Amino acid sequence: VQLQASGGGLVQAGGSLRLSCAASGFRFGDYAIGWFRQAPGLDREGISCMTARDGSTFYAQSVKGRFTISADRAKNTVYLQMNSLKPDDTGVYYCAAFSEAVPKVVCVHGAGGNDYWGQGTEVTVSS
């Protein structure tokens, strides 16, 4: 199982970034895939999760209306489009896959059945 996150970088407040998570080694459509953020000095937070099979999604309140999660099943890839970025969005972003395919559950708890985590990609939003 492999999850490869990419797309992080340095951006000014108000800017946009798109993160990608390329998955392999498991049945992509049977899992919930999510993005989690680890900000400096804070606990890891579930930002957005989805199931590619039916397109159901969950967003943390802090990113609703600004971030959009989507999936390309042909490429086994999940994206996180981040718009109107704020300095508070700074952190390391991880993608993860969970066999308990309920987006809200896995995002809120950061766990659900068998789980797999990729390496992080760093996002820095300057003010």
CSV table of N, CA and C in Angstrom, one decimal:
chain,number,residue,atom,x,y,z
A,1,VAL,N,0.8,-1.2,0.0
A,1,VAL,CA,0.0,0.0,0.0
A,1,VAL,C,0.9,1.2,0.0
A,2,GLN,N,0.5,2.2,-0.9
A,2,GLN,CA,1.3,3.4,-0.9
A,2,GLN,C,0.4,4.6,-1.2
A,3,LEU,N,0.6,5.7,-0.4
A,3,LEU,CA,0.0,6.9,-0.6
A,3,LEU,C,1.0,8.0,-0.8
A,4,GLN,N,1.0,8.7,-1.9
A,4,GLN,CA,2.0,9.6,-2.2
A,4,GLN,C,1.4,11.0,-2.3
A,5,ALA,N,1.6,11.9,-1.4
A,5,ALA,CA,1.1,13.2,-1.4
A,5,ALA,C,2.0,14.2,-2.0
A,6,SER,N,1.5,15.1,-2.7
A,6,SER,CA,2.3,16.2,-3.3
A,6,SER,C,1.5,17.4,-3.5
A,7,GLY,N,2.2,18.5,-3.9
A,7,GLY,CA,1.5,19.8,-4.2
A,7,GLY,C,1.6,20.9,-3.2
A,8,GLY,N,2.3,20.6,-2.1
A,8,GLY,CA,2.5,21.6,-1.1
A,8,GLY,C,3.4,22.7,-1.6
A,9,GLY,N,3.5,23.8,-0.8
A,9,GLY,CA,4.4,24.9,-1.2
A,9,GLY,C,4.2,26.1,-0.3
A,10,LEU,N,4.8,27.2,-0.8
A,10,LEU,CA,4.6,28.5,-0.1
A,10,LEU,C,3.7,29.3,-0.9
A,11,VAL,N,2.7,29.9,-0.3
A,11,VAL,CA,1.7,30.7,-1.0
A,11,VAL,C,1.3,31.9,-0.1
A,12,GLN,N,1.0,33.0,-0.7
A,12,GLN,CA,0.5,34.2,0.1
A,12,GLN,C,-0.9,33.9,0.5
A,13,ALA,N,-1.3,34.6,1.5
A,13,ALA,CA,-2.7,34.6,2.0
A,13,ALA,C,-3.6,35.0,0.8
A,14,GLY,N,-4.7,34.3,0.7
A,14,GLY,CA,-5.6,34.5,-0.4
A,14,GLY,C,-5.4,33.7,-1.6
A,15,GLY,N,-4.2,33.0,-1.7
A,15,GLY,CA,-3.9,32.2,-2.8
A,15,GLY,C,-4.4,30.8,-2.8
A,16,SER,N,-4.0,30.0,-3.8
A,16,SER,CA,-4.6,28.7,-3.9
A,16,SER,C,-3.5,27.6,-4.1
A,17,LEU,N,-3.8,26.4,-3.7
A,17,LEU,CA,-2.9,25.3,-4.0
A,17,LEU,C,-3.8,24.1,-4.2
A,18,ARG,N,-3.3,23.1,-5.0
A,18,ARG,CA,-4.0,21.9,-5.1
A,18,ARG,C,-3.0,20.7,-4.7
A,19,LEU,N,-3.5,20.0,-3.7
A,19,LEU,CA,-2.7,18.8,-3.3
A,19,LEU,C,-3.2,17.6,-4.0
A,20,SER,N,-2.3,16.6,-4.2
A,20,SER,CA,-2.7,15.4,-4.8
A,20,SER,C,-2.2,14.2,-3.9
A,21,CYS,N,-3.0,13.2,-3.9
A,21,CYS,CA,-2.7,11.9,-3.2
A,21,CYS,C,-2.9,10.8,-4.1
A,22,ALA,N,-1.8,10.2,-4.6
A,22,ALA,CA,-1.8,9.1,-5.5
A,22,ALA,C,-1.8,7.8,-4.7
A,23,ALA,N,-2.7,6.9,-4.9
A,23,ALA,CA,-2.9,5.7,-4.1
A,23,ALA,C,-2.6,4.5,-4.9
A,24,SER,N,-2.1,3.5,-4.2
A,24,SER,CA,-1.9,2.2,-4.9
A,24,SER,C,-1.8,1.1,-3.9
A,25,GLY,N,-2.1,-0.1,-4.3
A,25,GLY,CA,-2.0,-1.3,-3.4
A,25,GLY,C,-3.3,-1.7,-2.7
A,26,PHE,N,-4.4,-1.0,-3.0
A,26,PHE,CA,-5.6,-1.4,-2.3
A,26,PHE,C,-6.8,-1.0,-3.2
A,27,ARG,N,-8.0,-1.5,-2.9
A,27,ARG,CA,-9.1,-1.2,-3.7
A,27,ARG,C,-9.6,0.2,-3.4
A,28,PHE,N,-9.2,1.1,-4.3
A,28,PHE,CA,-9.4,2.6,-4.0
A,28,PHE,C,-10.9,2.9,-3.7
A,29,GLY,N,-11.8,2.3,-4.5
A,29,GLY,CA,-13.2,2.6,-4.3
A,29,GLY,C,-13.8,2.1,-3.0
A,30,ASP,N,-13.1,1.2,-2.4
A,30,ASP,CA,-13.7,0.6,-1.1
A,30,ASP,C,-13.3,1.4,0.1
A,31,TYR,N,-12.4,2.4,0.0
A,31,TYR,CA,-11.9,3.1,1.1
A,31,TYR,C,-12.3,4.5,1.2
A,32,ALA,N,-12.3,5.1,2.4
A,32,ALA,CA,-12.4,6.5,2.5
A,32,ALA,C,-11.0,7.1,2.5
A,33,ILE,N,-10.8,8.1,1.7
A,33,ILE,CA,-9.5,8.8,1.6
A,33,ILE,C,-9.7,10.2,2.2
A,34,GLY,N,-8.7,10.6,3.0
A,34,GLY,CA,-8.8,11.9,3.6
A,34,GLY,C,-7.5,12.7,3.7
A,35,TRP,N,-7.7,13.9,4.0
A,35,TRP,CA,-6.6,14.9,4.2
A,35,TRP,C,-6.6,15.3,5.6
A,36,PHE,N,-5.4,15.3,6.2
A,36,PHE,CA,-5.3,15.7,7.6
A,36,PHE,C,-4.2,16.7,7.7
A,37,ARG,N,-4.3,17.7,8.6
A,37,ARG,CA,-3.4,18.7,8.8
A,37,ARG,C,-2.7,18.7,10.1
A,38,GLN,N,-1.4,18.8,10.2
A,38,GLN,CA,-0.7,18.9,11.4
A,38,GLN,C,0.0,20.3,11.5
A,39,ALA,N,-0.7,21.2,12.2
A,39,ALA,CA,-0.1,22.5,12.3
A,39,ALA,C,0.9,22.6,13.5
A,40,PRO,N,1.8,23.5,13.4
A,40,PRO,CA,2.8,23.6,14.5
A,40,PRO,C,2.2,23.7,15.9
A,41,GLY,N,2.5,22.8,16.8
A,41,GLY,CA,2.0,22.9,18.1
A,41,GLY,C,0.6,22.5,18.4
A,42,LEU,N,0.0,22.0,17.3
A,42,LEU,CA,-1.4,21.6,17.4
A,42,LEU,C,-1.6,20.1,17.1
A,43,ASP,N,-2.7,19.5,17.5
A,43,ASP,CA,-3.0,18.1,17.2
A,43,ASP,C,-3.4,18.0,15.7
A,44,ARG,N,-3.1,16.9,15.2
A,44,ARG,CA,-3.5,16.6,13.8
A,44,ARG,C,-5.1,16.7,13.7
A,45,GLU,N,-5.5,17.4,12.6
A,45,GLU,CA,-6.9,17.7,12.4
A,45,GLU,C,-7.3,17.1,11.0
A,46,GLY,N,-8.5,16.4,11.1
A,46,GLY,CA,-9.1,15.9,9.8
A,46,GLY,C,-9.7,17.1,9.0
A,47,ILE,N,-9.2,17.3,7.8
A,47,ILE,CA,-9.6,18.5,7.1
A,47,ILE,C,-10.8,18.1,6.1
A,48,SER,N,-10.6,17.1,5.4
A,48,SER,CA,-11.6,16.7,4.4
A,48,SER,C,-11.4,15.2,4.1
A,49,CYS,N,-12.5,14.5,4.0
A,49,CYS,CA,-12.5,13.1,3.6
A,49,CYS,C,-13.6,12.8,2.6
A,50,MET,N,-13.4,11.7,1.9
A,50,MET,CA,-14.4,11.3,0.9
A,50,MET,C,-14.3,9.8,0.6
A,51,THR,N,-15.4,9.3,0.0
A,51,THR,CA,-15.3,8.0,-0.6
A,51,THR,C,-15.5,8.2,-2.1
A,52,ALA,N,-14.6,7.6,-2.8
A,52,ALA,CA,-14.7,7.7,-4.3
A,52,ALA,C,-15.8,6.9,-4.9
A,53,ARG,N,-16.2,5.9,-4.2
A,53,ARG,CA,-17.3,5.0,-4.7
A,53,ARG,C,-18.6,5.8,-4.9
A,54,ASP,N,-19.0,6.6,-3.9
A,54,ASP,CA,-20.3,7.3,-4.0
A,54,ASP,C,-20.1,8.8,-4.0
A,55,GLY,N,-18.9,9.3,-3.8
A,55,GLY,CA,-18.7,10.7,-3.8
A,55,GLY,C,-19.1,11.5,-2.5
A,56,SER,N,-19.4,10.7,-1.5
A,56,SER,CA,-19.8,11.4,-0.2
A,56,SER,C,-18.5,12.1,0.4
A,57,THR,N,-18.8,13.2,1.0
A,57,THR,CA,-17.6,14.0,1.5
A,57,THR,C,-17.9,14.5,2.9
A,58,PHE,N,-16.8,14.9,3.5
A,58,PHE,CA,-16.9,15.6,4.8
A,58,PHE,C,-15.8,16.7,4.8
A,59,TYR,N,-16.2,17.9,5.4
A,59,TYR,CA,-15.3,19.0,5.5
A,59,TYR,C,-15.3,19.5,7.0
A,60,ALA,N,-14.1,19.8,7.5
A,60,ALA,CA,-14.0,20.4,8.8
A,60,ALA,C,-14.6,21.9,8.6
A,61,GLN,N,-15.2,22.3,9.6
A,61,GLN,CA,-15.8,23.7,9.6
A,61,GLN,C,-14.8,24.7,9.2
A,62,SER,N,-13.6,24.6,9.6
A,62,SER,CA,-12.6,25.6,9.3
A,62,SER,C,-12.3,25.8,7.8
A,63,VAL,N,-12.6,24.8,7.0
A,63,VAL,CA,-12.3,24.8,5.6
A,63,VAL,C,-13.5,24.8,4.6
A,64,LYS,N,-14.7,24.7,5.2
A,64,LYS,CA,-15.9,24.7,4.4
A,64,LYS,C,-16.0,25.9,3.5
A,65,GLY,N,-16.3,25.7,2.3
A,65,GLY,CA,-16.5,26.8,1.3
A,65,GLY,C,-15.2,27.3,0.7
A,66,ARG,N,-14.1,26.8,1.2
A,66,ARG,CA,-12.8,27.2,0.7
A,66,ARG,C,-12.0,26.0,0.0
A,67,PHE,N,-12.2,24.8,0.6
A,67,PHE,CA,-11.5,23.6,0.1
A,67,PHE,C,-12.5,22.7,-0.6
A,68,THR,N,-12.0,22.0,-1.6
A,68,THR,CA,-12.8,21.0,-2.3
A,68,THR,C,-12.0,19.7,-2.5
A,69,ILE,N,-12.6,18.6,-2.0
A,69,ILE,CA,-12.0,17.3,-2.2
A,69,ILE,C,-12.6,16.6,-3.4
A,70,SER,N,-11.8,15.9,-4.2
A,70,SER,CA,-12.4,15.2,-5.3
A,70,SER,C,-11.5,14.0,-5.6
A,71,ALA,N,-12.0,13.1,-6.5
A,71,ALA,CA,-11.2,11.9,-6.8
A,71,ALA,C,-11.3,11.6,-8.3
A,72,ASP,N,-10.2,11.1,-8.8
A,72,ASP,CA,-10.2,10.6,-10.1
A,72,ASP,C,-9.9,9.1,-10.0
A,73,ARG,N,-11.0,8.3,-10.1
A,73,ARG,CA,-10.9,6.8,-9.9
A,73,ARG,C,-10.0,6.2,-10.9
A,74,ALA,N,-10.0,6.7,-12.1
A,74,ALA,CA,-9.1,6.1,-13.2
A,74,ALA,C,-7.6,6.2,-12.8
A,75,LYS,N,-7.3,7.3,-12.0
A,75,LYS,CA,-5.9,7.5,-11.6
A,75,LYS,C,-5.7,7.1,-10.2
A,76,ASN,N,-6.7,6.6,-9.5
A,76,ASN,CA,-6.6,6.3,-8.1
A,76,ASN,C,-5.9,7.5,-7.3
A,77,THR,N,-6.4,8.7,-7.6
A,77,THR,CA,-5.9,9.9,-7.0
A,77,THR,C,-7.0,10.7,-6.4
A,78,VAL,N,-6.7,11.3,-5.2
A,78,VAL,CA,-7.6,12.2,-4.6
A,78,VAL,C,-6.9,13.6,-4.5
A,79,TYR,N,-7.7,14.6,-4.8
A,79,TYR,CA,-7.2,16.0,-4.8
A,79,TYR,C,-7.8,16.8,-3.7
A,80,LEU,N,-7.1,17.8,-3.3
A,80,LEU,CA,-7.6,18.8,-2.3
A,80,LEU,C,-7.3,20.2,-2.9
A,81,GLN,N,-8.4,20.8,-3.5
A,81,GLN,CA,-8.2,22.1,-4.0
A,81,GLN,C,-8.4,23.1,-2.8
A,82,MET,N,-7.4,23.9,-2.6
A,82,MET,CA,-7.5,24.8,-1.4
A,82,MET,C,-7.4,26.3,-2.0
A,83,ASN,N,-8.5,27.0,-1.8
A,83,ASN,CA,-8.6,28.4,-2.2
A,83,ASN,C,-8.7,29.3,-1.0
A,84,SER,N,-8.5,30.6,-1.2
A,84,SER,CA,-8.6,31.6,-0.2
A,84,SER,C,-7.8,31.1,1.1
A,85,LEU,N,-6.6,30.8,0.8
A,85,LEU,CA,-5.8,30.2,1.9
A,85,LEU,C,-5.5,31.3,3.0
A,86,LYS,N,-5.4,30.9,4.2
A,86,LYS,CA,-5.1,31.7,5.3
A,86,LYS,C,-3.8,31.3,6.0
A,87,PRO,N,-3.2,32.1,6.8
A,87,PRO,CA,-2.0,31.7,7.5
A,87,PRO,C,-2.3,30.5,8.5
A,88,ASP,N,-3.5,30.4,9.0
A,88,ASP,CA,-3.9,29.3,9.8
A,88,ASP,C,-4.0,28.0,9.1
A,89,ASP,N,-3.9,28.0,7.8
A,89,ASP,CA,-3.9,26.8,7.0
A,89,ASP,C,-2.5,26.2,6.9
A,90,THR,N,-1.6,26.9,7.4
A,90,THR,CA,-0.2,26.4,7.4
A,90,THR,C,0.0,25.1,8.2
A,91,GLY,N,0.7,24.2,7.6
A,91,GLY,CA,1.0,22.9,8.3
A,91,GLY,C,1.4,21.8,7.3
A,92,VAL,N,1.6,20.7,7.9
A,92,VAL,CA,2.0,19.5,7.0
A,92,VAL,C,0.7,18.8,6.8
A,93,TYR,N,0.4,18.5,5.5
A,93,TYR,CA,-0.8,17.8,5.1
A,93,TYR,C,-0.5,16.4,4.7
A,94,TYR,N,-1.3,15.5,5.3
A,94,TYR,CA,-1.1,14.1,5.1
A,94,TYR,C,-2.4,13.5,4.5
A,95,CYS,N,-2.2,12.6,3.6
A,95,CYS,CA,-3.4,11.8,3.1
A,95,CYS,C,-3.4,10.4,3.7
A,96,ALA,N,-4.5,9.9,3.9
A,96,ALA,CA,-4.7,8.6,4.5
A,96,ALA,C,-5.9,7.9,3.9
A,97,ALA,N,-5.8,6.6,4.0
A,97,ALA,CA,-6.9,5.7,3.5
A,97,ALA,C,-7.4,4.9,4.6
A,98,PHE,N,-8.7,4.7,4.7
A,98,PHE,CA,-9.4,3.9,5.8
A,98,PHE,C,-10.3,2.9,5.2
A,99,SER,N,-10.3,1.7,5.7
A,99,SER,CA,-11.2,0.7,5.2
A,99,SER,C,-12.6,0.9,5.7
A,100,GLU,N,-12.8,1.6,6.8
A,100,GLU,CA,-14.2,2.0,7.2
A,100,GLU,C,-14.5,3.2,6.4
A,101,ALA,N,-15.3,3.0,5.4
A,101,ALA,CA,-15.5,4.1,4.4
A,101,ALA,C,-16.6,5.0,4.7
A,102,VAL,N,-16.5,5.7,5.8
A,102,VAL,CA,-17.4,6.7,6.2
A,102,VAL,C,-16.7,8.0,6.4
A,103,PRO,N,-16.8,8.9,5.5
A,103,PRO,CA,-15.9,10.1,5.6
A,103,PRO,C,-15.9,10.9,6.9
A,104,LYS,N,-17.1,11.1,7.4
A,104,LYS,CA,-17.2,11.9,8.7
A,104,LYS,C,-16.5,11.2,9.8
A,105,VAL,N,-16.7,9.9,9.9
A,105,VAL,CA,-16.1,9.2,11.0
A,105,VAL,C,-14.6,9.2,10.9
A,106,VAL,N,-14.1,8.9,9.8
A,106,VAL,CA,-12.6,8.8,9.7
A,106,VAL,C,-12.0,10.2,9.8
A,107,CYS,N,-12.6,11.2,9.4
A,107,CYS,CA,-12.1,12.6,9.5
A,107,CYS,C,-12.1,13.0,10.9
A,108,VAL,N,-13.2,12.8,11.6
A,108,VAL,CA,-13.3,13.3,13.0
A,108,VAL,C,-12.3,12.5,13.9
A,109,HIS,N,-12.3,11.2,13.7
A,109,HIS,CA,-11.5,10.3,14.6
A,109,HIS,C,-10.1,10.0,14.1
A,110,GLY,N,-9.8,10.3,12.9
A,110,GLY,CA,-8.5,9.9,12.3
A,110,GLY,C,-8.2,8.5,12.3
A,111,ALA,N,-9.3,7.7,12.3
A,111,ALA,CA,-9.1,6.2,12.4
A,111,ALA,C,-10.4,5.6,11.8
A,112,GLY,N,-10.3,4.3,11.4
A,112,GLY,CA,-11.5,3.7,11.0
A,112,GLY,C,-11.1,2.4,10.2
A,113,GLY,N,-11.1,1.3,10.9
A,113,GLY,CA,-10.7,0.0,10.3
A,113,GLY,C,-9.2,0.0,10.1
A,114,ASN,N,-8.8,-0.6,9.0
A,114,ASN,CA,-7.4,-0.6,8.6
A,114,ASN,C,-7.1,0.8,8.0
A,115,ASP,N,-6.0,1.4,8.4
A,115,ASP,CA,-5.7,2.7,7.9
A,115,ASP,C,-4.2,2.7,7.4
A,116,TYR,N,-4.0,3.5,6.4
A,116,TYR,CA,-2.7,3.7,5.7
A,116,TYR,C,-2.5,5.2,5.6
A,117,TRP,N,-1.2,5.6,5.8
A,117,TRP,CA,-0.9,7.0,5.8
A,117,TRP,C,0.3,7.2,4.8
A,118,GLY,N,0.2,8.3,4.1
A,118,GLY,CA,1.3,8.7,3.3
A,118,GLY,C,2.2,9.7,4.0
A,119,GLN,N,3.3,10.1,3.3
A,119,GLN,CA,4.2,11.1,3.9
A,119,GLN,C,3.5,12.4,3.7
A,120,GLY,N,3.9,13.4,4.5
A,120,GLY,CA,3.2,14.7,4.4
A,120,GLY,C,3.8,15.6,3.3
A,121,THR,N,3.0,16.6,3.0
A,121,THR,CA,3.4,17.6,2.1
A,121,THR,C,3.2,19.0,2.8
A,122,GLU,N,4.2,19.8,2.8
A,122,GLU,CA,4.1,21.0,3.7
A,122,GLU,C,3.5,22.2,2.9
A,123,VAL,N,2.6,22.8,3.6
A,123,VAL,CA,1.9,24.0,3.1
A,123,VAL,C,2.2,25.2,4.0
A,124,THR,N,2.7,26.3,3.5
A,124,THR,CA,3.0,27.5,4.2
A,124,THR,C,2.3,28.6,3.6
A,125,VAL,N,1.5,29.3,4.4
A,125,VAL,CA,0.7,30.4,3.9
A,125,VAL,C,1.2,31.7,4.6
A,126,SER,N,1.8,32.6,3.9
A,126,SER,CA,2.3,33.8,4.5
A,126,SER,C,1.3,34.9,4.5
A,127,SER,N,1.4,35.7,5.5
A,127,SER,CA,0.4,36.8,5.6
A,127,SER,C,0.9,38.1,4.8
